[in-house]
Amino acid sequence: MDFLRPESWEEALAARAERPDALPIQGGTDVMVELNFDLRRPAALLDLGAVRELAGWETLPDGTVRVGAGVSYARLITGLGDRLPGLAQAARTVGSPQIRNRGTVGGNLGAASPAGDAHPPLLAAGAVYEVESAARGVRLVPAAEFYAGVKRNALGPDELIRAFRQAPAAGPQYFSKIGPRNAMVIAVCSFALALFPAERRVGTGLGSAAPTPRRAYEAEEFLAAEADWDADLDDAVAGRFAELVSAAASPIDDVRGTAEYRRHALGVLARRTLTWAWNDHRKGAGACA
Amino acid sequence: MTTTRAPGDVAAPGRGGVGDSALRPDGTLKVTGEFAYASDLWIDGTLFGATLRSPYARARIRAIDLGPALAVPGVEAVLTHEDVPGRRLYGLDHADQPVLAIGEVRHQGEPVALVAADHPETARRAMERIAIDWEVLEPITDARAVVADPDRLRVQERGGIVRHQPVRVGDVASARARAEVVVSGDFSVGIQDQAFLGPESGLAVPAEDGGVDLFVATQWLWGDLRQIAPCLGLPEDKVRMTLAGVGGAFGGREDLSMQIHAGMLALRTGRPVRIVYNRYESFFGHVHRHPAQMRYEYGATRDGRIVYATAEIVLDGGAYTSSTPNVVANAASLGLGPYEIPNLEIDAYGVYTNNPPCGAMRGFGAVQACFAYESMMDRLGAACGLGPVEIRRINAAGQGSKLATGQVIDSPAPLAEMLTRLEAMPLPPPPDRTDLRNLPGGVSQATHGEGVVRGVGYGVGLKNICFSEGFDDYSTARVRLEVAAGEPTVVVHTAAAEVGQGLVTLQAQIARTELGVDRVTVAPADDRIGDAGSSSASRQSYMTGGAVRAACAAVRDEVLALARTRLGAGDDLSLAGGKVVSASAGAVATIADVLGDRTVEHTREYHHRPTVPMDPVTGQGDTHVQLALCVHRAVVDVDVELGLVKVVELAAVQDVGKIMNRLSLEGQIHGGSAQGLGLALMEEIVVQDGLVRNPSFTDYLIPTILDTPPQRLEILERPDPRAPYGLRGAGEPPTLSSTPAIVAAVRAATGRPLNRVPIRPEDLCRRCS
């Protein structure tokens, strides 16, 4: 197995173009597990850990935060928790402290597992992924268009993930996940929610609930249409929202849980997170008045 | 040839004697990553061994073609059953397990062929090139069906049942007619794994005399040796065993794994061979806890006194015998727990199937039954309008009571008092909900407190200590006292396996106490000394502790005799603080002066009292050496909408006879309780059609520190007059009682029946199952 270790983004793109059979690796918390279990034997590893351009974040002129694909979950929690609270909550649930020191959102996007913890909050917040190839330059892919199938994404064979872009939270954001143990657990299912009170809409993201991470569009549309943003949350509205989130899932029975349980749990998480977010929103509104 | 990181003497630090919390000599090394485990052994010129295993639960092997594998450059040997030098079968009690599959496989992961190569990757490639023509057969996987039709559903030629052990006392039929309250239940226990962190590994080094030196992580050097030597076609003295660093055992190393395989490859190639399983292979490399299906019925008077009990316990042992007969005996003899029940019928079965092989695991047959009988006690209490503590106290056995086997408990067993003490312990406060880590789901943030209901439950466990049913599992210790650098120094040598439980520490404590000497070294465990028995059945403090004490006493007697001769001192001598001390005259000489350049060395065997097998028809007999009790109270918070559980506190009362080392003991109780918590809430090898679906720590979940609650302990010391220092084996009982206590607490919070462990989230919420 060849081991490629570019030190700049330009070199990384060149290596990617030259060796489409090379598997990109970031923190290795996913790839190394697959190698250890002999599930994958790539001809080469393309280690992006030394690429300086991926290691930081910046604020773009329009206020959007642009976060390099190599930023670890641990740094994301401490450095961006105020601006990207939903993603930071999700990051906090990833593995153990050691894993959070190594694992990155870039790696999560590359693996595109339906159980990846970063996907639901990125979907809910409407993040955009910045991918690039040496030949064709930069492409901006909205999160909702990125996931192509089980562990497949929209990345071309010559493309690498450079960064993700997300506006700082415009309202309350929550991430919730289900696991049968109280730490270090892969999601049985997960749900993220972002409120955009100024736009009077909600964003959602479902994890481990379908072949790909996905949004619950009908639930989002229902809430935008039916909720009274200047009043407390109506129980019936919350209940219907929860039902629509459940209905958006296409879960399976597997060793981690049943489809029926997943659908049920997603409804509970949807109702709870919406309630928390709505209460925050109302408190915030009250404070402004 | 240079050996690096081979097992060496362990100098036990500190000055602690019996009763002190002496620190373990391996503690710092393990925490800092410097401890040499079996997987760290290395000798120059070592080959890497690899094992080709069956992907099927049941299949015939029509043909094997080794040619392509042998052709891989760097491959030194490819072996099948035809290359086994001696006996082709081995086993703990009954040699029925093929060293390598002979024409058929009976479980997924059964070893079929071995490869030795100059690099692990070469070995892997060679294994891929071994071509096997399989005829896949329908696996036999339903243990209950095997009990019903053992002649047809045969994994082994001799029939489907390993052992059926009945127990019969009194007259159940007439008691049933008198009973005022009758409750019944069906219970099941999934397959728990030992989940030790150090995978199976070791090193085999061929010797010039045609023998082989084995450095392995095991629980029982002599038990291994007696199985390995015949298979390698060598006399026992040509197979030399040394214990390598053991990364946990919990029963999973009582059966052999890579030992014979590495020996075969080393003998064939004439080079050292190292085999190290990875985590995936480890799940197939050792036996697990037997899954159980159990059916119970109790009858009682209205005021809660049990008048009869029936129990049918079916344990699935997988394809080979392993320790199933003894697991069945425990399930049968301890199947109703520490309660006085005048009329009873128990039928415990162990069966062969094509499911994963099962054998020894902490609690050994008593764990499964404990979940059922404690669930029944709660059910009976509820039917009689009695609380969980009251119903148990009413029926509690004590010293003088008879077990189901008719054996009279002849040492302290203060169950009623333990329950009273447990109940009196303060309950924890409600959770601080501002910290997500205190809530079910933790930082996964499934709740901010919504749906969270608290529950409290109790559990009692009864475990036999030492091997039962007539087994003379003695231990042997050699103790040498000599003067080194002017200081008296003791070397303790046994074949007993330190598996993490703290035995090395304890051996040194005993030597210090018995010989009044600070400097104690524990020699590596090997087979240059006689058998110490297995590090299992909570028996090593008792048995090897007893042997070390006896050998120390012999050494002490000789030193004192020497002192009397040389100094003309009286009969009131003892050893303390490095001196010979007279009760009347104080210190009369230093041990160093008395010894001079003389070495005093003695070897002693220690045997426990004899026991007998269970009567094959009535199950009666004095089968157990010693019995130990632990009682648990669990407090849980359950998110009843999502079925997630946070164990808030585990409180326990355990009688250990004598606290030999409180620090180690509390660690054993904490760990045992956590292992029981795992069985209650998450640990299960999930099997479908004989195939394991979760052979990884990604999906086989064990408790993390956030799942493990604070544990309030009260440890009683009611000495057993027959045991060394009055001690009672302590490692297993907490593993029994914590499981039913937690399940009872979850039942109290949810109102769900919960007849199966581990509990799954979908079992708990009403709307999702």
mmCIF file of N, CA, C and O in Angstrom, chain A residues 1 33 36-38 41 89 92-93 173-186 253-258 260-261 264-266 268-269 271-273 275-276, chain B residues 121 124 278 280 437 439-448 450-451 639 641-642 644-646 682 686 693-696 698-699 701-702 704 706-707 761-762 765 767-768:
data_model
loop_
_atom_site.group_PDB
_atom_site.id
_atom_site.type_symbol
_atom_site.label_atom_id
_atom_site.label_comp_id
_atom_site.label_asym_id
_atom_site.label_seq_id
_atom_site.Cartn_x
_atom_site.Cartn_y
_atom_site.Cartn_z
ATOM 1 N N MET A 1 0.853 -1.195 0.000
ATOM 2 C CA MET A 1 0.000 0.000 0.000
ATOM 3 C C MET A 1 0.891 1.249 0.000
ATOM 4 O O MET A 1 1.768 1.380 0.840
ATOM 5 N N VAL A 33 -10.076 1.938 11.135
ATOM 6 C CA VAL A 33 -10.912 0.845 11.634
ATOM 7 C C VAL A 33 -11.215 -0.115 10.481
ATOM 8 O O VAL A 33 -11.111 -1.333 10.614
ATOM 9 N N ASN A 36 -8.110 -2.062 9.710
ATOM 10 C CA ASN A 36 -7.837 -3.061 10.741
ATOM 11 C C ASN A 36 -8.739 -4.271 10.605
ATOM 12 O O ASN A 36 -8.335 -5.400 10.853
ATOM 13 N N PHE A 37 -9.987 -4.032 10.263
ATOM 14 C CA PHE A 37 -10.924 -5.138 10.114
ATOM 15 C C PHE A 37 -10.839 -5.762 8.729
ATOM 16 O O PHE A 37 -11.624 -6.636 8.388
ATOM 17 N N ASP A 38 -9.906 -5.268 7.926
ATOM 18 C CA ASP A 38 -9.677 -5.821 6.604
ATOM 19 C C ASP A 38 -10.905 -5.669 5.699
ATOM 20 O O ASP A 38 -11.152 -6.480 4.825
ATOM 21 N N ARG A 41 -8.975 -2.475 1.338
ATOM 22 C CA ARG A 41 -7.538 -2.574 1.064
ATOM 23 C C ARG A 41 -7.216 -1.643 -0.081
ATOM 24 O O ARG A 41 -6.981 -2.075 -1.203
ATOM 25 N N GLN A 89 -22.644 20.357 19.378
ATOM 26 C CA GLN A 89 -23.315 19.335 20.199
ATOM 27 C C GLN A 89 -23.103 17.947 19.602
ATOM 28 O O GLN A 89 -22.861 16.971 20.317
ATOM 29 N N ARG A 92 -19.620 16.716 20.171
ATOM 30 C CA ARG A 92 -19.415 16.272 21.561
ATOM 31 C C ARG A 92 -19.812 14.814 21.748
ATOM 32 O O ARG A 92 -19.345 14.151 22.680
ATOM 33 N N THR A 93 -20.673 14.286 20.880
ATOM 34 C CA THR A 93 -21.123 12.894 21.032
ATOM 35 C C THR A 93 -20.246 11.910 20.263
ATOM 36 O O THR A 93 -20.471 10.705 20.316
ATOM 37 N N GLN A 173 -30.302 25.931 18.003
ATOM 38 C CA GLN A 173 -29.974 24.691 17.280
ATOM 39 C C GLN A 173 -29.805 23.566 18.302
ATOM 40 O O GLN A 173 -29.217 23.778 19.355
ATOM 41 N N TYR A 174 -30.300 22.396 17.944
ATOM 42 C CA TYR A 174 -30.139 21.242 18.829
ATOM 43 C C TYR A 174 -29.795 19.989 18.039
ATOM 44 O O TYR A 174 -30.230 19.818 16.907
ATOM 45 N N PHE A 175 -29.004 19.146 18.683
ATOM 46 C CA PHE A 175 -28.694 17.820 18.140
ATOM 47 C C PHE A 175 -28.969 16.795 19.220
ATOM 48 O O PHE A 175 -28.581 16.982 20.378
ATOM 49 N N SER A 176 -29.641 15.716 18.850
ATOM 50 C CA SER A 176 -29.961 14.634 19.788
ATOM 51 C C SER A 176 -29.655 13.306 19.121
ATOM 52 O O SER A 176 -29.918 13.142 17.931
ATOM 53 N N LYS A 177 -29.157 12.396 19.908
ATOM 54 C CA LYS A 177 -28.906 11.078 19.315
ATOM 55 C C LYS A 177 -29.231 9.970 20.290
ATOM 56 O O LYS A 177 -29.193 10.164 21.501
ATOM 57 N N ILE A 178 -29.567 8.835 19.742
ATOM 58 C CA ILE A 178 -29.936 7.676 20.549
ATOM 59 C C ILE A 178 -28.820 6.641 20.478
ATOM 60 O O ILE A 178 -28.355 6.294 19.398
ATOM 61 N N GLY A 179 -28.398 6.176 21.655
ATOM 62 C CA GLY A 179 -27.475 5.045 21.717
ATOM 63 C C GLY A 179 -27.769 4.280 22.988
ATOM 64 O O GLY A 179 -28.119 4.890 23.995
ATOM 65 N N PRO A 180 -27.619 2.960 22.945
ATOM 66 C CA PRO A 180 -27.944 2.181 24.141
ATOM 67 C C PRO A 180 -26.879 2.272 25.235
ATOM 68 O O PRO A 180 -26.967 1.586 26.237
ATOM 69 N N ARG A 181 -25.858 3.094 25.027
ATOM 70 C CA ARG A 181 -24.964 3.351 26.151
ATOM 71 C C ARG A 181 -24.735 4.855 26.218
ATOM 72 O O ARG A 181 -25.012 5.559 25.260
ATOM 73 N N ASN A 182 -24.245 5.311 27.358
ATOM 74 C CA ASN A 182 -24.287 6.747 27.638
ATOM 75 C C ASN A 182 -23.083 7.535 27.133
ATOM 76 O O ASN A 182 -22.948 8.719 27.432
ATOM 77 N N ALA A 183 -22.212 6.891 26.402
ATOM 78 C CA ALA A 183 -21.091 7.574 25.751
ATOM 79 C C ALA A 183 -20.513 6.622 24.721
ATOM 80 O O ALA A 183 -20.791 5.423 24.748
ATOM 81 N N MET A 184 -19.690 7.166 23.818
ATOM 82 C CA MET A 184 -18.976 6.326 22.853
ATOM 83 C C MET A 184 -19.896 5.346 22.147
ATOM 84 O O MET A 184 -19.725 4.135 22.241
ATOM 85 N N VAL A 185 -20.857 5.873 21.455
ATOM 86 C CA VAL A 185 -21.807 4.972 20.813
ATOM 87 C C VAL A 185 -22.139 5.507 19.426
ATOM 88 O O VAL A 185 -22.192 6.723 19.209
ATOM 89 N N ILE A 186 -22.292 4.581 18.496
ATOM 90 C CA ILE A 186 -22.727 4.956 17.156
ATOM 91 C C ILE A 186 -24.222 5.160 17.196
ATOM 92 O O ILE A 186 -24.944 4.414 17.855
ATOM 93 N N ASP A 253 -34.079 -2.533 10.051
ATOM 94 C CA ASP A 253 -33.739 -3.343 11.218
ATOM 95 C C ASP A 253 -32.277 -3.732 11.075
ATOM 96 O O ASP A 253 -31.882 -4.256 10.040
ATOM 97 N N ASP A 254 -31.486 -3.485 12.088
ATOM 98 C CA ASP A 254 -30.120 -4.010 12.060
ATOM 99 C C ASP A 254 -29.689 -4.330 13.478
ATOM 100 O O ASP A 254 -30.503 -4.278 14.404
ATOM 101 N N VAL A 255 -28.401 -4.660 13.631
ATOM 102 C CA VAL A 255 -27.937 -5.133 14.926
ATOM 103 C C VAL A 255 -28.017 -4.038 15.992
ATOM 104 O O VAL A 255 -28.020 -4.315 17.185
ATOM 105 N N ARG A 256 -28.124 -2.785 15.553
ATOM 106 C CA ARG A 256 -28.168 -1.690 16.526
ATOM 107 C C ARG A 256 -29.582 -1.314 16.939
ATOM 108 O O ARG A 256 -29.766 -0.576 17.898
ATOM 109 N N GLY A 257 -30.583 -1.738 16.209
ATOM 110 C CA GLY A 257 -31.941 -1.383 16.592
ATOM 111 C C GLY A 257 -32.933 -1.744 15.498
ATOM 112 O O GLY A 257 -32.536 -2.092 14.383
ATOM 113 N N THR A 258 -34.203 -1.631 15.845
ATOM 114 C CA THR A 258 -35.230 -1.971 14.860
ATOM 115 C C THR A 258 -35.691 -0.710 14.133
ATOM 116 O O THR A 258 -35.573 0.404 14.636
ATOM 117 N N GLU A 260 -38.743 0.059 13.597
ATOM 118 C CA GLU A 260 -39.885 0.595 14.334
ATOM 119 C C GLU A 260 -39.419 1.494 15.482
ATOM 120 O O GLU A 260 -39.954 2.583 15.695
ATOM 121 N N TYR A 261 -38.409 1.030 16.203
ATOM 122 C CA TYR A 261 -37.890 1.840 17.303
ATOM 123 C C TYR A 261 -37.294 3.133 16.774
ATOM 124 O O TYR A 261 -37.495 4.223 17.339
ATOM 125 N N HIS A 264 -39.994 5.583 15.936
ATOM 126 C CA HIS A 264 -40.582 6.103 17.179
ATOM 127 C C HIS A 264 -39.639 7.119 17.845
ATOM 128 O O HIS A 264 -40.050 8.221 18.225
ATOM 129 N N ALA A 265 -38.371 6.740 17.964
ATOM 130 C CA ALA A 265 -37.423 7.594 18.683
ATOM 131 C C ALA A 265 -37.225 8.920 17.955
ATOM 132 O O ALA A 265 -37.099 9.976 18.587
ATOM 133 N N LEU A 266 -37.220 8.883 16.621
ATOM 134 C CA LEU A 266 -37.059 10.127 15.870
ATOM 135 C C LEU A 266 -38.208 11.088 16.157
ATOM 136 O O LEU A 266 -37.999 12.299 16.284
ATOM 137 N N VAL A 268 -39.890 11.250 18.960
ATOM 138 C CA VAL A 268 -39.676 11.799 20.313
ATOM 139 C C VAL A 268 -38.591 12.878 20.268
ATOM 140 O O VAL A 268 -38.751 13.959 20.848
ATOM 141 N N LEU A 269 -37.488 12.589 19.568
ATOM 142 C CA LEU A 269 -36.395 13.566 19.502
ATOM 143 C C LEU A 269 -36.858 14.837 18.789
ATOM 144 O O LEU A 269 -36.492 15.950 19.179
ATOM 145 N N ARG A 271 -39.880 16.106 18.637
ATOM 146 C CA ARG A 271 -40.756 16.891 19.505
ATOM 147 C C ARG A 271 -39.948 17.586 20.603
ATOM 148 O O ARG A 271 -40.127 18.765 20.879
ATOM 149 N N ARG A 272 -39.023 16.837 21.188
ATOM 150 C CA ARG A 272 -38.236 17.426 22.280
ATOM 151 C C ARG A 272 -37.339 18.559 21.785
ATOM 152 O O ARG A 272 -37.302 19.632 22.398
ATOM 153 N N THR A 273 -36.611 18.318 20.707
ATOM 154 C CA THR A 273 -35.687 19.368 20.243
ATOM 155 C C THR A 273 -36.461 20.597 19.794
ATOM 156 O O THR A 273 -36.031 21.727 20.034
ATOM 157 N N THR A 275 -39.276 21.589 20.986
ATOM 158 C CA THR A 275 -39.733 22.261 22.210
ATOM 159 C C THR A 275 -38.594 23.072 22.843
ATOM 160 O O THR A 275 -38.787 24.236 23.228
ATOM 161 N N TRP A 276 -37.419 22.473 22.935
ATOM 162 C CA TRP A 276 -36.278 23.198 23.516
ATOM 163 C C TRP A 276 -35.980 24.445 22.688
ATOM 164 O O TRP A 276 -35.759 25.525 23.224
ATOM 165 N N GLU B 121 1.239 -9.899 6.840
ATOM 166 C CA GLU B 121 0.552 -9.663 5.567
ATOM 167 C C GLU B 121 0.733 -10.873 4.635
ATOM 168 O O GLU B 121 -0.189 -11.264 3.915
ATOM 169 N N ARG B 124 -1.575 -13.506 5.777
ATOM 170 C CA ARG B 124 -2.958 -13.203 5.385
ATOM 171 C C ARG B 124 -3.194 -13.554 3.915
ATOM 172 O O ARG B 124 -4.191 -14.177 3.558
ATOM 173 N N ASN B 278 -6.506 -10.418 16.322
ATOM 174 C CA ASN B 278 -7.050 -9.054 16.411
ATOM 175 C C ASN B 278 -8.431 -9.126 17.073
ATOM 176 O O ASN B 278 -8.891 -10.194 17.454
ATOM 177 N N TYR B 280 -11.470 -8.737 16.054
ATOM 178 C CA TYR B 280 -12.478 -9.516 15.334
ATOM 179 C C TYR B 280 -12.244 -11.007 15.588
ATOM 180 O O TYR B 280 -13.156 -11.747 15.955
ATOM 181 N N ARG B 437 -24.682 14.756 31.464
ATOM 182 C CA ARG B 437 -24.069 13.475 31.781
ATOM 183 C C ARG B 437 -24.811 12.733 32.888
ATOM 184 O O ARG B 437 -24.605 11.553 33.097
ATOM 185 N N LEU B 439 -28.041 12.376 32.912
ATOM 186 C CA LEU B 439 -29.334 11.936 32.391
ATOM 187 C C LEU B 439 -29.161 10.756 31.443
ATOM 188 O O LEU B 439 -28.088 10.565 30.871
ATOM 189 N N PRO B 440 -30.216 9.957 31.259
ATOM 190 C CA PRO B 440 -30.130 8.854 30.291
ATOM 191 C C PRO B 440 -29.716 9.388 28.915
ATOM 192 O O PRO B 440 -30.268 10.382 28.444
ATOM 193 N N GLY B 441 -28.751 8.719 28.307
ATOM 194 C CA GLY B 441 -28.251 9.167 27.006
ATOM 195 C C GLY B 441 -27.033 10.062 27.115
ATOM 196 O O GLY B 441 -26.306 10.230 26.144
ATOM 197 N N GLY B 442 -26.798 10.651 28.278
ATOM 198 C CA GLY B 442 -25.607 11.481 28.468
ATOM 199 C C GLY B 442 -25.583 12.652 27.510
ATOM 200 O O GLY B 442 -26.625 13.255 27.209
ATOM 201 N N VAL B 443 -24.386 12.973 27.010
ATOM 202 C CA VAL B 443 -24.262 14.155 26.154
ATOM 203 C C VAL B 443 -24.887 13.940 24.780
ATOM 204 O O VAL B 443 -24.936 14.862 23.978
ATOM 205 N N SER B 444 -25.381 12.748 24.500
ATOM 206 C CA SER B 444 -26.149 12.567 23.261
ATOM 207 C C SER B 444 -27.431 13.393 23.305
ATOM 208 O O SER B 444 -28.097 13.561 22.297
ATOM 209 N N GLN B 445 -27.769 13.901 24.488
ATOM 210 C CA GLN B 445 -28.835 14.862 24.651
ATOM 211 C C GLN B 445 -30.171 14.346 24.122
ATOM 212 O O GLN B 445 -30.850 15.014 23.346
ATOM 213 N N ALA B 446 -30.524 13.150 24.542
ATOM 214 C CA ALA B 446 -31.825 12.633 24.142
ATOM 215 C C ALA B 446 -32.936 13.254 24.994
ATOM 216 O O ALA B 446 -34.097 13.263 24.603
ATOM 217 N N THR B 447 -32.563 13.727 26.165
ATOM 218 C CA THR B 447 -33.575 14.340 27.034
ATOM 219 C C THR B 447 -32.947 15.457 27.857
ATOM 220 O O THR B 447 -31.724 15.456 28.103
ATOM 221 N N HIS B 448 -33.768 16.405 28.235
ATOM 222 C CA HIS B 448 -33.386 17.388 29.256
ATOM 223 C C HIS B 448 -34.106 17.069 30.568
ATOM 224 O O HIS B 448 -34.186 17.917 31.442
ATOM 225 N N GLU B 450 -37.205 15.200 30.262
ATOM 226 C CA GLU B 450 -38.534 14.721 29.868
ATOM 227 C C GLU B 450 -38.561 13.198 29.900
ATOM 228 O O GLU B 450 -37.627 12.537 29.452
ATOM 229 N N GLY B 451 -39.643 12.647 30.398
ATOM 230 C CA GLY B 451 -39.835 11.196 30.359
ATOM 231 C C GLY B 451 -38.983 10.420 31.340
ATOM 232 O O GLY B 451 -38.993 9.190 31.320
ATOM 233 N N ASP B 639 -35.490 6.900 30.807
ATOM 234 C CA ASP B 639 -36.290 7.716 29.892
ATOM 235 C C ASP B 639 -37.339 6.781 29.303
ATOM 236 O O ASP B 639 -37.043 5.986 28.411
ATOM 237 N N GLU B 641 -39.867 7.165 27.513
ATOM 238 C CA GLU B 641 -40.322 7.348 26.134
ATOM 239 C C GLU B 641 -39.324 6.772 25.131
ATOM 240 O O GLU B 641 -39.693 6.345 24.049
ATOM 241 N N LEU B 642 -38.058 6.816 25.482
ATOM 242 C CA LEU B 642 -37.023 6.356 24.555
ATOM 243 C C LEU B 642 -36.397 5.031 24.965
ATOM 244 O O LEU B 642 -35.678 4.410 24.173
ATOM 245 N N LEU B 644 -34.087 4.591 27.282
ATOM 246 C CA LEU B 644 -32.674 4.722 27.653
ATOM 247 C C LEU B 644 -32.550 4.742 29.177
ATOM 248 O O LEU B 644 -33.412 5.278 29.867
ATOM 249 N N VAL B 645 -31.444 4.157 29.656
ATOM 250 C CA VAL B 645 -31.275 3.973 31.097
ATOM 251 C C VAL B 645 -29.981 4.608 31.577
ATOM 252 O O VAL B 645 -28.932 4.474 30.935
ATOM 253 N N LYS B 646 -30.066 5.300 32.704
ATOM 254 C CA LYS B 646 -28.870 5.763 33.401
ATOM 255 C C LYS B 646 -28.892 5.121 34.775
ATOM 256 O O LYS B 646 -29.824 5.330 35.559
ATOM 257 N N MET B 682 -26.617 -3.880 28.067
ATOM 258 C CA MET B 682 -26.067 -3.697 26.724
ATOM 259 C C MET B 682 -25.259 -4.849 26.152
ATOM 260 O O MET B 682 -25.165 -4.966 24.942
ATOM 261 N N VAL B 686 -24.851 -10.862 19.373
ATOM 262 C CA VAL B 686 -26.101 -11.106 18.644
ATOM 263 C C VAL B 686 -25.834 -12.151 17.568
ATOM 264 O O VAL B 686 -24.905 -12.010 16.771
ATOM 265 N N ARG B 693 -23.292 -11.358 14.588
ATOM 266 C CA ARG B 693 -23.549 -10.137 13.817
ATOM 267 C C ARG B 693 -22.765 -8.933 14.329
ATOM 268 O O ARG B 693 -22.759 -7.888 13.687
ATOM 269 N N ASN B 694 -22.142 -9.040 15.495
ATOM 270 C CA ASN B 694 -21.484 -7.850 16.048
ATOM 271 C C ASN B 694 -20.123 -8.163 16.672
ATOM 272 O O ASN B 694 -19.879 -7.829 17.825
ATOM 273 N N PRO B 695 -19.224 -8.789 15.917
ATOM 274 C CA PRO B 695 -17.926 -9.144 16.521
ATOM 275 C C PRO B 695 -16.945 -7.966 16.546
ATOM 276 O O PRO B 695 -15.883 -8.017 15.923
ATOM 277 N N SER B 696 -17.296 -6.934 17.260
ATOM 278 C CA SER B 696 -16.404 -5.769 17.383
ATOM 279 C C SER B 696 -16.839 -4.969 18.596
ATOM 280 O O SER B 696 -17.995 -5.064 19.017
ATOM 281 N N THR B 698 -17.286 -1.953 18.401
ATOM 282 C CA THR B 698 -18.193 -0.919 17.889
ATOM 283 C C THR B 698 -19.629 -1.298 18.200
ATOM 284 O O THR B 698 -20.441 -0.444 18.545
ATOM 285 N N ASP B 699 -19.923 -2.580 18.079
ATOM 286 C CA ASP B 699 -21.309 -3.014 18.233
ATOM 287 C C ASP B 699 -21.530 -3.983 19.385
ATOM 288 O O ASP B 699 -22.671 -4.248 19.742
ATOM 289 N N LEU B 701 -21.263 -3.673 22.942
ATOM 290 C CA LEU B 701 -21.036 -2.525 23.833
ATOM 291 C C LEU B 701 -20.754 -3.004 25.252
ATOM 292 O O LEU B 701 -21.447 -3.876 25.772
ATOM 293 N N ILE B 702 -19.726 -2.425 25.857
ATOM 294 C CA ILE B 702 -19.461 -2.646 27.276
ATOM 295 C C ILE B 702 -19.561 -1.292 27.974
ATOM 296 O O ILE B 702 -19.384 -0.255 27.335
ATOM 297 N N THR B 704 -19.082 2.171 29.641
ATOM 298 C CA THR B 704 -18.010 3.166 29.763
ATOM 299 C C THR B 704 -18.083 3.753 31.172
ATOM 300 O O THR B 704 -18.985 3.433 31.947
ATOM 301 N N LEU B 706 -19.033 6.579 31.936
ATOM 302 C CA LEU B 706 -20.283 7.335 32.090
ATOM 303 C C LEU B 706 -21.488 6.424 32.323
ATOM 304 O O LEU B 706 -22.561 6.893 32.683
ATOM 305 N N ASP B 707 -21.316 5.134 32.082
ATOM 306 C CA ASP B 707 -22.392 4.186 32.353
ATOM 307 C C ASP B 707 -22.251 3.562 33.731
ATOM 308 O O ASP B 707 -23.148 2.873 34.197
ATOM 309 N N PRO B 761 -33.493 -0.890 24.262
ATOM 310 C CA PRO B 761 -34.368 0.286 24.364
ATOM 311 C C PRO B 761 -35.793 -0.008 23.904
ATOM 312 O O PRO B 761 -36.754 0.428 24.527
ATOM 313 N N GLU B 762 -35.919 -0.807 22.837
ATOM 314 C CA GLU B 762 -37.268 -1.067 22.316
ATOM 315 C C GLU B 762 -38.106 -1.933 23.257
ATOM 316 O O GLU B 762 -39.309 -2.011 23.101
ATOM 317 N N CYS B 765 -40.023 1.078 25.859
ATOM 318 C CA CYS B 765 -41.029 2.114 25.613
ATOM 319 C C CYS B 765 -42.275 1.463 25.037
ATOM 320 O O CYS B 765 -42.210 0.626 24.157
ATOM 321 N N ARG B 767 -44.692 2.362 23.179
ATOM 322 C CA ARG B 767 -45.229 2.588 21.840
ATOM 323 C C ARG B 767 -44.366 1.981 20.739
ATOM 324 O O ARG B 767 -44.715 2.083 19.577
ATOM 325 N N CYS B 768 -43.221 1.403 21.103
ATOM 326 C CA CYS B 768 -42.347 0.981 20.014
ATOM 327 C C CYS B 768 -42.109 -0.512 19.986
ATOM 328 O O CYS B 768 -41.210 -0.987 19.329
#
